[in-house]
Every structure is written in structure tokens, then in C-alpha cells.
Amino acid sequence: MKNTLTEELLVSLSADKPSISPKFFYDDVGSHLFDVITLLNEYYPTRTEKWIMVAYRREIADAVAHCDVLVDLGAGNCAKGSQLFTSIKPKQYRALDISKEYLEAAVADLEKQFPQIEMSAQAVDLSLPLTFPELQALRKVFFYPGSSIGNFDPEKADQFFINLAQECYGNGGLLIGVDLVKDTQTLNLAYNDPLGVTAAFNLNALLNVNRLIGSNFKLQDWEHYAFYNASQSRIEMHLRARSDVQVTLPSNGSQDHIISFSKGDLIHTENSYKYTQENFVEKLRRAGFTDIQCWTDPKKHFLVCFANT
Ligand code: AVI
């Protein structure tokens, strides 16, 4: 495991445009920092999505109509998924996430509160194709909130939607939240909060990498750099070298690898794509979804869609 990760990071950090995958954000500290981000005034997506879900609770439940299985993609602590139980009334709840232990504890708690719903927890990597042969005959509703889809490159997002539409077998749907294109100032502030929580979240990826592969990134050598790239409709997050830096990646058996960065060099850590309602609906349609219904907030900052198959 250690060697595979070292190899992956060696390749991504030595590339022409060095990068670290956003999956390295989410160790224990990073997951807690992300929870704090969602509470910040500047980070509007979480509270705006919640507002839409509450304001249009009835309409959303009517659109979903009937749900045998609620499949919660990236369920985390299952809070968002479980808020749908009383309105959507699923017979089964499938919680999926990368970290099984965290998920199992959350599902165990929910089972006590909702004994009438059959529940299960499953560890999955959402970047790989999903398949649910045992659920083929049931009406599934996939739930993917929080604009996590924005962290996929657009082509990957297309593949992801095609996969989900196929897995519905003509009888299911997708309830999804996505962040919308808006004024640059609001976007830049959401990823450059004055308290520095997003900066800590970004820098923490280096500590996680150090812990996982024994590298020696020093936080004082790097700074958070995030901006809205309008031509690509995405927030880009980077770590920028504050001086000339050398980083050692230890190698089992052979010689350690040393990677050199010059002052100002960037390590790309995340893209967060923003969509217009029209683009996003078109994307869902192209993947095979139909009857797409959308709800937004008064400022049109965030979008929730339900798409049938
Ligand atoms: C998880 N994801 C939807 C967040 C986003 O807004 O793209 C991750 C994040 N990165 C910095 N702030 C929040």
C-alpha cells in the first residue's frame, strides 16, 4: 500500500504540472476541517442546498414519487440522507462512502431510529463504476448532494451519470445538488475564507501525505492559493511554494526520491466545477435521464435536480 501511494505521488508530483489528488484532503483532521468549512459564512453551498431541500421538501418528494431504495453516494455521517426519510419514505437505505468504519457507526445509529427501513453500509470508491445487480428490479433513487460532482472533471462526471442512468434500469432517478456559476467575488471568497479554514484544509493534505508515505513537506514552505478560473468554470486550489523547496519521498529498498520546487511553483490540489442550470440539465439529459426538475434559491447560487430514467 505504502509503495503504491509513494509511486502515485511520485508520478503526480514530478509531472509538468505537479498535483496531489483531492482524496488526500480527507484524513481525520481534513474531514473535520471540511465540516468547519461547511459552517462558514463565506461557504454558501451547504446551507443554500439545505435551504432548497427544506423549502421544496414536498415538491421534491412528489418528483421522487416512489422509492424502494435510497442509495446515498458519499453518505459520510448520513445526516443529509436521513433527512429525506420522512418525506421520501424509502423501504431500503444503502449508504456508500470511502470510509466503512465511520459509515457503519452512522448507519447503526440510524437503524435504531428508523427500524422500518432496511439499511446497509458499503465502502466504495466513487471514481470507479458502480453496479447493483441485486437491486435491478427495484426503483432506486441515487442521492448525491453537496456539489461533490463539481470535484469531477466534466468528462468523468459524464461517465458517472451514464453509469448511474444505466444502473436505474429504466426505473429510478438521481437527486443531486450542484453549485452554480455566479459572480467571481462570491466564488473566490468561498474558497479564501478570512479565518483560513480552507487554507488549513488545503495545507493539511501535505501533512496527510507525510503521514502516509513518510515524505517531509514542511507547512511553512507552502501557501494556500485558490481562484476562480472563469474560462474553465472552476475554482482551482493549489499549494504555492514560498521559497525554493526540496521534498524527499522515501523509497523502500532503493534510493529516496528528491523533488525540487522553485519559489512560486504550484501543486494543484483540487478543481471545483461550477455549472449553469442549462449546462447541467443538458449533461443529465445526455447521460440518459429524462423529466428533469430543478429547484434553486432566490439568489440562484445553488441547484437541486431530480432526474428520472
Ligand atoms: C467536497 N467539495 C464539494 C468541496 C467543494 O466546494 O468543491 C470541497 C472544498 N474544497 C474547498 N472547500 C470545499
PDB file of C-alpha atoms and ligand atoms in Angstrom:
ATOM      1  CA  MET A   1       0.000   0.000   0.000  1.00  0.00           C
ATOM      2  CA  LYS A   2       2.727   2.384   1.088  1.00  0.00           C
ATOM      3  CA  ASN A   3       4.716   1.729  -2.095  1.00  0.00           C
ATOM      4  CA  THR A   4       1.710   2.173  -4.383  1.00  0.00           C
ATOM      5  CA  LEU A   5       0.895   5.515  -2.783  1.00  0.00           C
ATOM      6  CA  THR A   6       4.526   6.610  -2.997  1.00  0.00           C
ATOM      7  CA  GLU A   7       4.558   5.727  -6.676  1.00  0.00           C
ATOM      8  CA  GLU A   8       1.281   7.534  -7.326  1.00  0.00           C
ATOM      9  CA  LEU A   9       2.554  10.664  -5.572  1.00  0.00           C
ATOM     10  CA  LEU A  10       5.963  10.470  -7.202  1.00  0.00           C
ATOM     11  CA  VAL A  11       4.310  10.494 -10.631  1.00  0.00           C
ATOM     12  CA  SER A  12       1.816  13.267  -9.827  1.00  0.00           C
ATOM     13  CA  LEU A  13       4.377  15.491  -8.055  1.00  0.00           C
ATOM     14  CA  SER A  14       7.052  15.099 -10.764  1.00  0.00           C
ATOM     15  CA  ALA A  15       4.653  15.881 -13.636  1.00  0.00           C
ATOM     16  CA  ASP A  16       4.945  19.099 -15.692  1.00  0.00           C
ATOM     17  CA  LYS A  17       2.005  20.376 -13.676  1.00  0.00           C
ATOM     18  CA  PRO A  18       2.513  18.854 -10.223  1.00  0.00           C
ATOM     19  CA  SER A  19      -0.616  17.731  -8.413  1.00  0.00           C
ATOM     20  CA  ILE A  20      -1.874  15.910  -5.318  1.00  0.00           C
ATOM     21  CA  SER A  21      -5.252  14.166  -5.605  1.00  0.00           C
ATOM     22  CA  PRO A  22      -8.038  15.744  -3.501  1.00  0.00           C
ATOM     23  CA  LYS A  23      -8.556  12.340  -1.867  1.00  0.00           C
ATOM     24  CA  PHE A  24      -5.557  13.251   0.336  1.00  0.00           C
ATOM     25  CA  PHE A  25      -7.621  16.046   1.964  1.00  0.00           C
ATOM     26  CA  TYR A  26      -9.814  13.632   3.853  1.00  0.00           C
ATOM     27  CA  ASP A  27      -7.909  12.177   6.783  1.00  0.00           C
ATOM     28  CA  ASP A  28      -9.454  12.670  10.218  1.00  0.00           C
ATOM     29  CA  VAL A  29      -8.252  16.264  10.596  1.00  0.00           C
ATOM     30  CA  GLY A  30      -9.166  17.104   6.978  1.00  0.00           C
ATOM     31  CA  SER A  31     -12.680  15.671   7.363  1.00  0.00           C
ATOM     32  CA  HIS A  32     -13.217  17.791  10.460  1.00  0.00           C
ATOM     33  CA  LEU A  33     -11.804  20.871   8.716  1.00  0.00           C
ATOM     34  CA  PHE A  34     -14.240  20.282   5.858  1.00  0.00           C
ATOM     35  CA  ASP A  35     -17.099  20.099   8.383  1.00  0.00           C
ATOM     36  CA  VAL A  36     -15.985  23.510   9.689  1.00  0.00           C
ATOM     37  CA  ILE A  37     -15.816  24.902   6.129  1.00  0.00           C
ATOM     38  CA  THR A  38     -19.485  23.996   5.675  1.00  0.00           C
ATOM     39  CA  LEU A  39     -20.321  26.205   8.693  1.00  0.00           C
ATOM     40  CA  LEU A  40     -18.501  29.293   7.396  1.00  0.00           C
ATOM     41  CA  ASN A  41     -20.486  32.319   6.258  1.00  0.00           C
ATOM     42  CA  GLU A  42     -18.413  32.576   3.102  1.00  0.00           C
ATOM     43  CA  TYR A  43     -19.020  28.928   2.111  1.00  0.00           C
ATOM     44  CA  TYR A  44     -22.624  29.262   0.900  1.00  0.00           C
ATOM     45  CA  PRO A  45     -23.128  25.814  -0.845  1.00  0.00           C
ATOM     46  CA  THR A  46     -24.012  23.681   2.203  1.00  0.00           C
ATOM     47  CA  ARG A  47     -26.526  25.998   3.832  1.00  0.00           C
ATOM     48  CA  THR A  48     -28.044  27.000   0.476  1.00  0.00           C
ATOM     49  CA  GLU A  49     -28.582  23.372  -0.524  1.00  0.00           C
ATOM     50  CA  LYS A  50     -30.186  22.741   2.873  1.00  0.00           C
ATOM     51  CA  TRP A  51     -32.467  25.752   2.372  1.00  0.00           C
ATOM     52  CA  ILE A  52     -33.607  24.394  -1.013  1.00  0.00           C
ATOM     53  CA  MET A  53     -34.190  20.896   0.406  1.00  0.00           C
ATOM     54  CA  VAL A  54     -36.363  22.294   3.208  1.00  0.00           C
ATOM     55  CA  ALA A  55     -38.208  24.919   1.131  1.00  0.00           C
ATOM     56  CA  TYR A  56     -39.103  22.416  -1.625  1.00  0.00           C
ATOM     57  CA  ARG A  57     -39.408  19.318   0.551  1.00  0.00           C
ATOM     58  CA  ARG A  58     -42.927  18.458  -0.709  1.00  0.00           C
ATOM     59  CA  GLU A  59     -42.182  19.124  -4.384  1.00  0.00           C
ATOM     60  CA  ILE A  60     -39.012  17.032  -4.207  1.00  0.00           C
ATOM     61  CA  ALA A  61     -40.868  14.137  -2.552  1.00  0.00           C
ATOM     62  CA  ASP A  62     -43.596  14.363  -5.227  1.00  0.00           C
ATOM     63  CA  ALA A  63     -40.982  14.275  -8.001  1.00  0.00           C
ATOM     64  CA  VAL A  64     -39.285  11.220  -6.499  1.00  0.00           C
ATOM     65  CA  ALA A  65     -42.787   9.695  -6.163  1.00  0.00           C
ATOM     66  CA  HIS A  66     -41.841   6.207  -5.043  1.00  0.00           C
ATOM     67  CA  CYS A  67     -38.550   4.921  -3.701  1.00  0.00           C
ATOM     68  CA  ASP A  68     -37.674   1.300  -2.975  1.00  0.00           C
ATOM     69  CA  VAL A  69     -34.022   2.025  -2.272  1.00  0.00           C
ATOM     70  CA  LEU A  70     -32.338   5.315  -1.415  1.00  0.00           C
ATOM     71  CA  VAL A  71     -28.693   4.943  -2.478  1.00  0.00           C
ATOM     72  CA  ASP A  72     -26.685   7.625  -0.681  1.00  0.00           C
ATOM     73  CA  LEU A  73     -23.464   8.270  -2.619  1.00  0.00           C
ATOM     74  CA  GLY A  74     -20.738   9.662  -0.360  1.00  0.00           C
ATOM     75  CA  ALA A  75     -23.020   9.385   2.674  1.00  0.00           C
ATOM     76  CA  GLY A  76     -20.467  10.484   5.331  1.00  0.00           C
ATOM     77  CA  ASN A  77     -22.383  10.765   8.612  1.00  0.00           C
ATOM     78  CA  CYS A  78     -25.698  10.023   6.769  1.00  0.00           C
ATOM     79  CA  ALA A  79     -27.203  13.306   8.037  1.00  0.00           C
ATOM     80  CA  LYS A  80     -28.348  14.551   4.622  1.00  0.00           C
ATOM     81  CA  GLY A  81     -29.675  11.157   3.517  1.00  0.00           C
ATOM     82  CA  SER A  82     -31.620  10.544   6.719  1.00  0.00           C
ATOM     83  CA  GLN A  83     -33.302  13.957   6.414  1.00  0.00           C
ATOM     84  CA  LEU A  84     -35.117  12.538   3.379  1.00  0.00           C
ATOM     85  CA  PHE A  85     -36.568   9.526   5.222  1.00  0.00           C
ATOM     86  CA  THR A  86     -39.805  11.141   6.374  1.00  0.00           C
ATOM     87  CA  SER A  87     -40.632  12.800   3.046  1.00  0.00           C
ATOM     88  CA  ILE A  88     -39.391  10.145   0.570  1.00  0.00           C
ATOM     89  CA  LYS A  89     -40.108   7.085   2.755  1.00  0.00           C
ATOM     90  CA  PRO A  90     -37.598   4.635   1.249  1.00  0.00           C
ATOM     91  CA  LYS A  91     -38.003   0.927   2.053  1.00  0.00           C
ATOM     92  CA  GLN A  92     -34.234   0.433   1.993  1.00  0.00           C
ATOM     93  CA  TYR A  93     -31.297   2.759   2.624  1.00  0.00           C
ATOM     94  CA  ARG A  94     -27.886   1.982   1.158  1.00  0.00           C
ATOM     95  CA  ALA A  95     -25.133   4.229   2.488  1.00  0.00           C
ATOM     96  CA  LEU A  96     -21.959   4.323   0.399  1.00  0.00           C
ATOM     97  CA  ASP A  97     -18.711   6.026   1.285  1.00  0.00           C
ATOM     98  CA  ILE A  98     -14.980   5.572   1.101  1.00  0.00           C
ATOM     99  CA  SER A  99     -14.596   5.060   4.876  1.00  0.00           C
ATOM    100  CA  LYS A 100     -16.542   1.997   6.052  1.00  0.00           C
ATOM    101  CA  GLU A 101     -15.999   2.282   9.817  1.00  0.00           C
ATOM    102  CA  TYR A 102     -17.343   5.823  10.049  1.00  0.00           C
ATOM    103  CA  LEU A 103     -20.281   4.816   7.873  1.00  0.00           C
ATOM    104  CA  GLU A 104     -21.150   1.669   9.818  1.00  0.00           C
ATOM    105  CA  ALA A 105     -21.355   3.628  13.067  1.00  0.00           C
ATOM    106  CA  ALA A 106     -23.674   6.206  11.474  1.00  0.00           C
ATOM    107  CA  VAL A 107     -25.905   3.509   9.939  1.00  0.00           C
ATOM    108  CA  ALA A 108     -26.077   1.600  13.252  1.00  0.00           C
ATOM    109  CA  ASP A 109     -27.398   4.762  14.938  1.00  0.00           C
ATOM    110  CA  LEU A 110     -29.985   5.316  12.214  1.00  0.00           C
ATOM    111  CA  GLU A 111     -31.227   1.735  12.363  1.00  0.00           C
ATOM    112  CA  LYS A 112     -32.356   2.351  15.942  1.00  0.00           C
ATOM    113  CA  GLN A 113     -34.282   5.473  14.943  1.00  0.00           C
ATOM    114  CA  PHE A 114     -35.838   4.001  11.766  1.00  0.00           C
ATOM    115  CA  PRO A 115     -36.297   0.243  12.377  1.00  0.00           C
ATOM    116  CA  GLN A 116     -38.810   0.021   9.492  1.00  0.00           C
ATOM    117  CA  ILE A 117     -36.081   0.863   6.926  1.00  0.00           C
ATOM    118  CA  GLU A 118     -33.681  -1.899   5.904  1.00  0.00           C
ATOM    119  CA  MET A 119     -30.158  -0.415   5.945  1.00  0.00           C
ATOM    120  CA  SER A 120     -26.654  -1.297   4.860  1.00  0.00           C
ATOM    121  CA  ALA A 121     -23.251   0.389   4.684  1.00  0.00           C
ATOM    122  CA  GLN A 122     -20.797  -0.245   1.872  1.00  0.00           C
ATOM    123  CA  ALA A 123     -17.269   1.077   1.286  1.00  0.00           C
ATOM    124  CA  VAL A 124     -16.861   2.227  -2.320  1.00  0.00           C
ATOM    125  CA  ASP A 125     -14.582   4.337  -4.440  1.00  0.00           C
ATOM    126  CA  LEU A 126     -16.911   6.599  -6.421  1.00  0.00           C
ATOM    127  CA  SER A 127     -14.294   7.173  -9.101  1.00  0.00           C
ATOM    128  CA  LEU A 128     -14.855   3.534 -10.184  1.00  0.00           C
ATOM    129  CA  PRO A 129     -18.030   2.269 -11.949  1.00  0.00           C
ATOM    130  CA  LEU A 130     -20.840   1.282  -9.574  1.00  0.00           C
ATOM    131  CA  THR A 131     -23.021  -1.777 -10.031  1.00  0.00           C
ATOM    132  CA  PHE A 132     -26.012  -3.089  -8.043  1.00  0.00           C
ATOM    133  CA  PRO A 133     -27.211  -6.293  -9.779  1.00  0.00           C
ATOM    134  CA  GLU A 134     -29.202  -7.378  -6.720  1.00  0.00           C
ATOM    135  CA  LEU A 135     -31.252  -4.156  -6.858  1.00  0.00           C
ATOM    136  CA  GLN A 136     -32.034  -4.339 -10.575  1.00  0.00           C
ATOM    137  CA  ALA A 137     -35.794  -4.925 -10.166  1.00  0.00           C
ATOM    138  CA  LEU A 138     -36.247  -2.177  -7.532  1.00  0.00           C
ATOM    139  CA  ARG A 139     -36.814   1.521  -8.031  1.00  0.00           C
ATOM    140  CA  LYS A 140     -33.601   3.158  -6.892  1.00  0.00           C
ATOM    141  CA  VAL A 141     -33.087   6.815  -6.123  1.00  0.00           C
ATOM    142  CA  PHE A 142     -29.439   7.846  -6.132  1.00  0.00           C
ATOM    143  CA  PHE A 143     -28.673  10.791  -3.857  1.00  0.00           C
ATOM    144  CA  TYR A 144     -25.559  12.865  -4.500  1.00  0.00           C
ATOM    145  CA  PRO A 145     -25.697  16.161  -2.583  1.00  0.00           C
ATOM    146  CA  GLY A 146     -23.135  18.828  -1.705  1.00  0.00           C
ATOM    147  CA  SER A 147     -21.893  19.550  -5.240  1.00  0.00           C
ATOM    148  CA  SER A 148     -19.385  16.728  -4.896  1.00  0.00           C
ATOM    149  CA  ILE A 149     -19.978  16.244  -8.630  1.00  0.00           C
ATOM    150  CA  GLY A 150     -18.101  19.567  -9.045  1.00  0.00           C
ATOM    151  CA  ASN A 151     -14.895  17.824  -7.972  1.00  0.00           C
ATOM    152  CA  PHE A 152     -15.063  15.507 -11.019  1.00  0.00           C
ATOM    153  CA  ASP A 153     -13.641  16.682 -14.320  1.00  0.00           C
ATOM    154  CA  PRO A 154     -16.598  17.242 -16.709  1.00  0.00           C
ATOM    155  CA  GLU A 155     -15.817  14.106 -18.776  1.00  0.00           C
ATOM    156  CA  LYS A 156     -15.615  11.991 -15.610  1.00  0.00           C
ATOM    157  CA  ALA A 157     -18.919  13.488 -14.466  1.00  0.00           C
ATOM    158  CA  ASP A 158     -20.479  12.429 -17.802  1.00  0.00           C
ATOM    159  CA  GLN A 159     -19.240   8.857 -17.296  1.00  0.00           C
ATOM    160  CA  PHE A 160     -20.524   8.874 -13.722  1.00  0.00           C
ATOM    161  CA  PHE A 161     -24.021   9.963 -14.858  1.00  0.00           C
ATOM    162  CA  ILE A 162     -24.108   7.401 -17.689  1.00  0.00           C
ATOM    163  CA  ASN A 163     -23.212   4.700 -15.151  1.00  0.00           C
ATOM    164  CA  LEU A 164     -25.987   5.825 -12.751  1.00  0.00           C
ATOM    165  CA  ALA A 165     -28.602   6.148 -15.508  1.00  0.00           C
ATOM    166  CA  GLN A 166     -27.804   2.605 -16.671  1.00  0.00           C
ATOM    167  CA  GLU A 167     -27.978   1.285 -13.111  1.00  0.00           C
ATOM    168  CA  CYS A 168     -31.552   2.637 -12.832  1.00  0.00           C
ATOM    169  CA  TYR A 169     -32.705   0.070 -15.445  1.00  0.00           C
ATOM    170  CA  GLY A 170     -35.449   2.429 -16.596  1.00  0.00           C
ATOM    171  CA  ASN A 171     -36.934   2.635 -13.114  1.00  0.00           C
ATOM    172  CA  GLY A 172     -35.101   5.073 -10.886  1.00  0.00           C
ATOM    173  CA  GLY A 173     -33.682   8.527 -10.572  1.00  0.00           C
ATOM    174  CA  LEU A 174     -30.997  10.836  -9.311  1.00  0.00           C
ATOM    175  CA  LEU A 175     -31.416  13.575  -6.694  1.00  0.00           C
ATOM    176  CA  ILE A 176     -28.364  15.793  -6.916  1.00  0.00           C
ATOM    177  CA  GLY A 177     -27.067  19.144  -5.668  1.00  0.00           C
ATOM    178  CA  VAL A 178     -24.685  21.266  -7.719  1.00  0.00           C
ATOM    179  CA  ASP A 179     -23.031  24.645  -7.298  1.00  0.00           C
ATOM    180  CA  LEU A 180     -23.902  27.276  -9.918  1.00  0.00           C
ATOM    181  CA  VAL A 181     -21.753  29.782 -11.792  1.00  0.00           C
ATOM    182  CA  LYS A 182     -22.022  33.171 -10.102  1.00  0.00           C
ATOM    183  CA  ASP A 183     -20.049  36.396  -9.533  1.00  0.00           C
ATOM    184  CA  THR A 184     -16.327  35.850  -9.146  1.00  0.00           C
ATOM    185  CA  GLN A 185     -16.116  37.670  -5.804  1.00  0.00           C
ATOM    186  CA  THR A 186     -18.593  35.310  -4.080  1.00  0.00           C
ATOM    187  CA  LEU A 187     -16.799  32.279  -5.522  1.00  0.00           C
ATOM    188  CA  ASN A 188     -13.318  33.474  -4.573  1.00  0.00           C
ATOM    189  CA  LEU A 189     -14.385  34.333  -1.027  1.00  0.00           C
ATOM    190  CA  ALA A 190     -15.954  30.877  -0.516  1.00  0.00           C
ATOM    191  CA  TYR A 191     -12.521  29.302  -1.113  1.00  0.00           C
ATOM    192  CA  ASN A 192     -10.462  32.050   0.584  1.00  0.00           C
ATOM    193  CA  ASP A 193     -12.241  32.485   3.907  1.00  0.00           C
ATOM    194  CA  PRO A 194     -10.651  35.113   6.174  1.00  0.00           C
ATOM    195  CA  LEU A 195     -10.401  32.657   9.083  1.00  0.00           C
ATOM    196  CA  GLY A 196      -8.076  30.495   6.998  1.00  0.00           C
ATOM    197  CA  VAL A 197     -10.013  27.234   7.417  1.00  0.00           C
ATOM    198  CA  THR A 198      -9.889  26.432   3.684  1.00  0.00           C
ATOM    199  CA  ALA A 199      -6.155  27.228   3.721  1.00  0.00           C
ATOM    200  CA  ALA A 200      -5.679  24.784   6.620  1.00  0.00           C
ATOM    201  CA  PHE A 201      -7.789  22.174   4.782  1.00  0.00           C
ATOM    202  CA  ASN A 202      -5.586  22.563   1.692  1.00  0.00           C
ATOM    203  CA  LEU A 203      -2.266  22.532   3.611  1.00  0.00           C
ATOM    204  CA  ASN A 204      -3.363  19.524   5.671  1.00  0.00           C
ATOM    205  CA  ALA A 205      -3.112  17.385   2.511  1.00  0.00           C
ATOM    206  CA  LEU A 206       0.699  17.764   2.849  1.00  0.00           C
ATOM    207  CA  LEU A 207       0.624  16.506   6.447  1.00  0.00           C
ATOM    208  CA  ASN A 208      -1.539  13.570   5.384  1.00  0.00           C
ATOM    209  CA  VAL A 209       0.882  12.726   2.564  1.00  0.00           C
ATOM    210  CA  ASN A 210       3.817  12.939   5.039  1.00  0.00           C
ATOM    211  CA  ARG A 211       1.984  10.560   7.373  1.00  0.00           C
ATOM    212  CA  LEU A 212       1.098   8.109   4.608  1.00  0.00           C
ATOM    213  CA  ILE A 213       4.405   7.882   2.748  1.00  0.00           C
ATOM    214  CA  GLY A 214       6.954   9.431   5.130  1.00  0.00           C
ATOM    215  CA  SER A 215       7.748  12.468   2.950  1.00  0.00           C
ATOM    216  CA  ASN A 216       8.988  15.693   4.553  1.00  0.00           C
ATOM    217  CA  PHE A 217       6.762  18.524   3.297  1.00  0.00           C
ATOM    218  CA  LYS A 218       7.045  21.473   5.709  1.00  0.00           C
ATOM    219  CA  LEU A 219       3.923  23.599   6.069  1.00  0.00           C
ATOM    220  CA  GLN A 220       5.900  26.851   6.351  1.00  0.00           C
ATOM    221  CA  ASP A 221       7.258  26.298   2.811  1.00  0.00           C
ATOM    222  CA  TRP A 222       3.760  26.368   1.227  1.00  0.00           C
ATOM    223  CA  GLU A 223       0.767  28.681   0.986  1.00  0.00           C
ATOM    224  CA  HIS A 224      -2.868  28.248   0.000  1.00  0.00           C
ATOM    225  CA  TYR A 225      -3.756  29.652  -3.437  1.00  0.00           C
ATOM    226  CA  ALA A 226      -7.317  29.398  -4.770  1.00  0.00           C
ATOM    227  CA  PHE A 227      -9.041  31.351  -7.538  1.00  0.00           C
ATOM    228  CA  TYR A 228     -11.950  31.158  -9.943  1.00  0.00           C
ATOM    229  CA  ASN A 229     -10.847  30.249 -13.463  1.00  0.00           C
ATOM    230  CA  ALA A 230     -13.762  31.668 -15.459  1.00  0.00           C
ATOM    231  CA  SER A 231     -12.704  30.160 -18.788  1.00  0.00           C
ATOM    232  CA  GLN A 232     -12.947  26.670 -17.235  1.00  0.00           C
ATOM    233  CA  SER A 233     -15.878  27.498 -14.890  1.00  0.00           C
ATOM    234  CA  ARG A 234     -13.964  26.131 -11.941  1.00  0.00           C
ATOM    235  CA  ILE A 235     -12.330  27.057  -8.676  1.00  0.00           C
ATOM    236  CA  GLU A 236      -8.753  25.843  -8.717  1.00  0.00           C
ATOM    237  CA  MET A 237      -6.983  25.126  -5.450  1.00  0.00           C
ATOM    238  CA  HIS A 238      -3.206  24.955  -5.375  1.00  0.00           C
ATOM    239  CA  LEU A 239      -0.359  24.977  -2.881  1.00  0.00           C
ATOM    240  CA  ARG A 240       2.296  27.543  -3.821  1.00  0.00           C
ATOM    241  CA  ALA A 241       5.968  27.252  -2.809  1.00  0.00           C
ATOM    242  CA  ARG A 242       7.003  30.237  -0.646  1.00  0.00           C
ATOM    243  CA  SER A 243      10.696  29.642  -1.455  1.00  0.00           C
ATOM    244  CA  ASP A 244      12.842  27.113  -3.299  1.00  0.00           C
ATOM    245  CA  VAL A 245      11.930  23.770  -1.731  1.00  0.00           C
ATOM    246  CA  GLN A 246      13.216  20.208  -1.865  1.00  0.00           C
ATOM    247  CA  VAL A 247      10.973  17.353  -0.772  1.00  0.00           C
ATOM    248  CA  THR A 248      12.144  13.803  -0.099  1.00  0.00           C
ATOM    249  CA  LEU A 249       9.888  10.840  -0.862  1.00  0.00           C
ATOM    250  CA  PRO A 250      11.374   7.783   0.864  1.00  0.00           C
ATOM    251  CA  SER A 251      11.615   4.633  -1.170  1.00  0.00           C
ATOM    252  CA  ASN A 252      11.708   1.126   0.306  1.00  0.00           C
ATOM    253  CA  GLY A 253      14.937  -0.553  -0.711  1.00  0.00           C
ATOM    254  CA  SER A 254      16.077   1.806  -3.497  1.00  0.00           C
ATOM    255  CA  GLN A 255      17.256   5.426  -3.300  1.00  0.00           C
ATOM    256  CA  ASP A 256      14.953   8.108  -1.903  1.00  0.00           C
ATOM    257  CA  HIS A 257      13.368  10.419  -4.475  1.00  0.00           C
ATOM    258  CA  ILE A 258      14.015  14.148  -4.205  1.00  0.00           C
ATOM    259  CA  ILE A 259      11.649  16.569  -5.917  1.00  0.00           C
ATOM    260  CA  SER A 260      12.675  20.217  -6.304  1.00  0.00           C
ATOM    261  CA  PHE A 261      10.266  23.145  -6.479  1.00  0.00           C
ATOM    262  CA  SER A 262      11.186  26.778  -7.169  1.00  0.00           C
ATOM    263  CA  LYS A 263       9.637  29.703  -5.320  1.00  0.00           C
ATOM    264  CA  GLY A 264       6.147  30.292  -6.795  1.00  0.00           C
ATOM    265  CA  ASP A 265       5.745  26.749  -8.179  1.00  0.00           C
ATOM    266  CA  LEU A 266       2.277  25.277  -7.784  1.00  0.00           C
ATOM    267  CA  ILE A 267       0.902  21.910  -6.704  1.00  0.00           C
ATOM    268  CA  HIS A 268      -2.656  21.573  -7.997  1.00  0.00           C
ATOM    269  CA  THR A 269      -4.849  20.004  -5.299  1.00  0.00           C
ATOM    270  CA  GLU A 270      -8.482  20.413  -6.428  1.00  0.00           C
ATOM    271  CA  ASN A 271     -10.900  21.622  -9.074  1.00  0.00           C
ATOM    272  CA  SER A 272     -14.425  22.562  -8.104  1.00  0.00           C
ATOM    273  CA  TYR A 273     -16.507  22.996 -11.268  1.00  0.00           C
ATOM    274  CA  LYS A 274     -19.490  25.329 -11.319  1.00  0.00           C
ATOM    275  CA  TYR A 275     -22.348  24.820 -13.795  1.00  0.00           C
ATOM    276  CA  THR A 276     -25.176  26.841 -15.255  1.00  0.00           C
ATOM    277  CA  GLN A 277     -28.601  25.259 -14.846  1.00  0.00           C
ATOM    278  CA  GLU A 278     -28.846  24.818 -18.633  1.00  0.00           C
ATOM    279  CA  ASN A 279     -25.444  23.081 -18.923  1.00  0.00           C
ATOM    280  CA  PHE A 280     -26.145  20.802 -16.020  1.00  0.00           C
ATOM    281  CA  VAL A 281     -29.600  19.747 -17.197  1.00  0.00           C
ATOM    282  CA  GLU A 282     -28.169  19.099 -20.665  1.00  0.00           C
ATOM    283  CA  LYS A 283     -25.447  16.934 -19.107  1.00  0.00           C
ATOM    284  CA  LEU A 284     -28.051  14.823 -17.275  1.00  0.00           C
ATOM    285  CA  ARG A 285     -30.127  14.515 -20.443  1.00  0.00           C
ATOM    286  CA  ARG A 286     -27.133  13.379 -22.497  1.00  0.00           C
ATOM    287  CA  ALA A 287     -26.453  10.638 -19.921  1.00  0.00           C
ATOM    288  CA  GLY A 288     -29.966   9.214 -20.382  1.00  0.00           C
ATOM    289  CA  PHE A 289     -32.042  10.985 -17.725  1.00  0.00           C
ATOM    290  CA  THR A 290     -35.465  12.457 -18.534  1.00  0.00           C
ATOM    291  CA  ASP A 291     -38.172  14.545 -16.750  1.00  0.00           C
ATOM    292  CA  ILE A 292     -35.565  16.713 -15.059  1.00  0.00           C
ATOM    293  CA  GLN A 293     -36.966  19.007 -12.375  1.00  0.00           C
ATOM    294  CA  CYS A 294     -34.888  21.730 -10.724  1.00  0.00           C
ATOM    295  CA  TRP A 295     -35.127  23.886  -7.618  1.00  0.00           C
ATOM    296  CA  THR A 296     -32.906  26.812  -6.694  1.00  0.00           C
ATOM    297  CA  ASP A 297     -32.569  29.558  -4.057  1.00  0.00           C
ATOM    298  CA  PRO A 298     -33.613  33.203  -4.572  1.00  0.00           C
ATOM    299  CA  LYS A 299     -30.020  34.271  -5.408  1.00  0.00           C
ATOM    300  CA  LYS A 300     -29.618  31.292  -7.794  1.00  0.00           C
ATOM    301  CA  HIS A 301     -26.410  30.252  -6.028  1.00  0.00           C
ATOM    302  CA  PHE A 302     -27.122  26.501  -5.905  1.00  0.00           C
ATOM    303  CA  LEU A 303     -29.238  23.964  -7.767  1.00  0.00           C
ATOM    304  CA  VAL A 304     -31.003  20.774  -6.719  1.00  0.00           C
ATOM    305  CA  CYS A 305     -32.282  18.496  -9.510  1.00  0.00           C
ATOM    306  CA  PHE A 306     -34.280  15.322  -9.644  1.00  0.00           C
ATOM    307  CA  ALA A 307     -33.823  13.382 -12.869  1.00  0.00           C
ATOM    308  CA  ASN A 308     -35.848  10.275 -13.753  1.00  0.00           C
ATOM    309  CA  THR A 309     -34.957   7.497 -16.130  1.00  0.00           C
TER     310      THR A 309
HETATM  311  C1  AVI B   1     -16.437  18.488  -1.295  1.00  0.00           C
HETATM  312  N1  AVI B   1     -16.479  19.579  -2.267  1.00  0.00           N
HETATM  313  C2  AVI B   1     -17.829  19.682  -2.861  1.00  0.00           C
HETATM  314  C3  AVI B   1     -15.965  20.866  -1.783  1.00  0.00           C
HETATM  315  C4  AVI B   1     -16.027  21.933  -2.909  1.00  0.00           C
HETATM  316  O1  AVI B   1     -16.566  23.005  -2.643  1.00  0.00           O
HETATM  317  O2  AVI B   1     -15.581  21.651  -4.019  1.00  0.00           O
HETATM  318  C5  AVI B   1     -14.537  20.744  -1.292  1.00  0.00           C
HETATM  319  C6  AVI B   1     -13.953  22.045  -0.840  1.00  0.00           C
HETATM  320  N2  AVI B   1     -12.776  22.488  -1.175  1.00  0.00           N
HETATM  321  C7  AVI B   1     -12.550  23.644  -0.593  1.00  0.00           C
HETATM  322  N3  AVI B   1     -13.626  23.997   0.078  1.00  0.00           N
HETATM  323  C8  AVI B   1     -14.511  22.979  -0.025  1.00  0.00           C
END
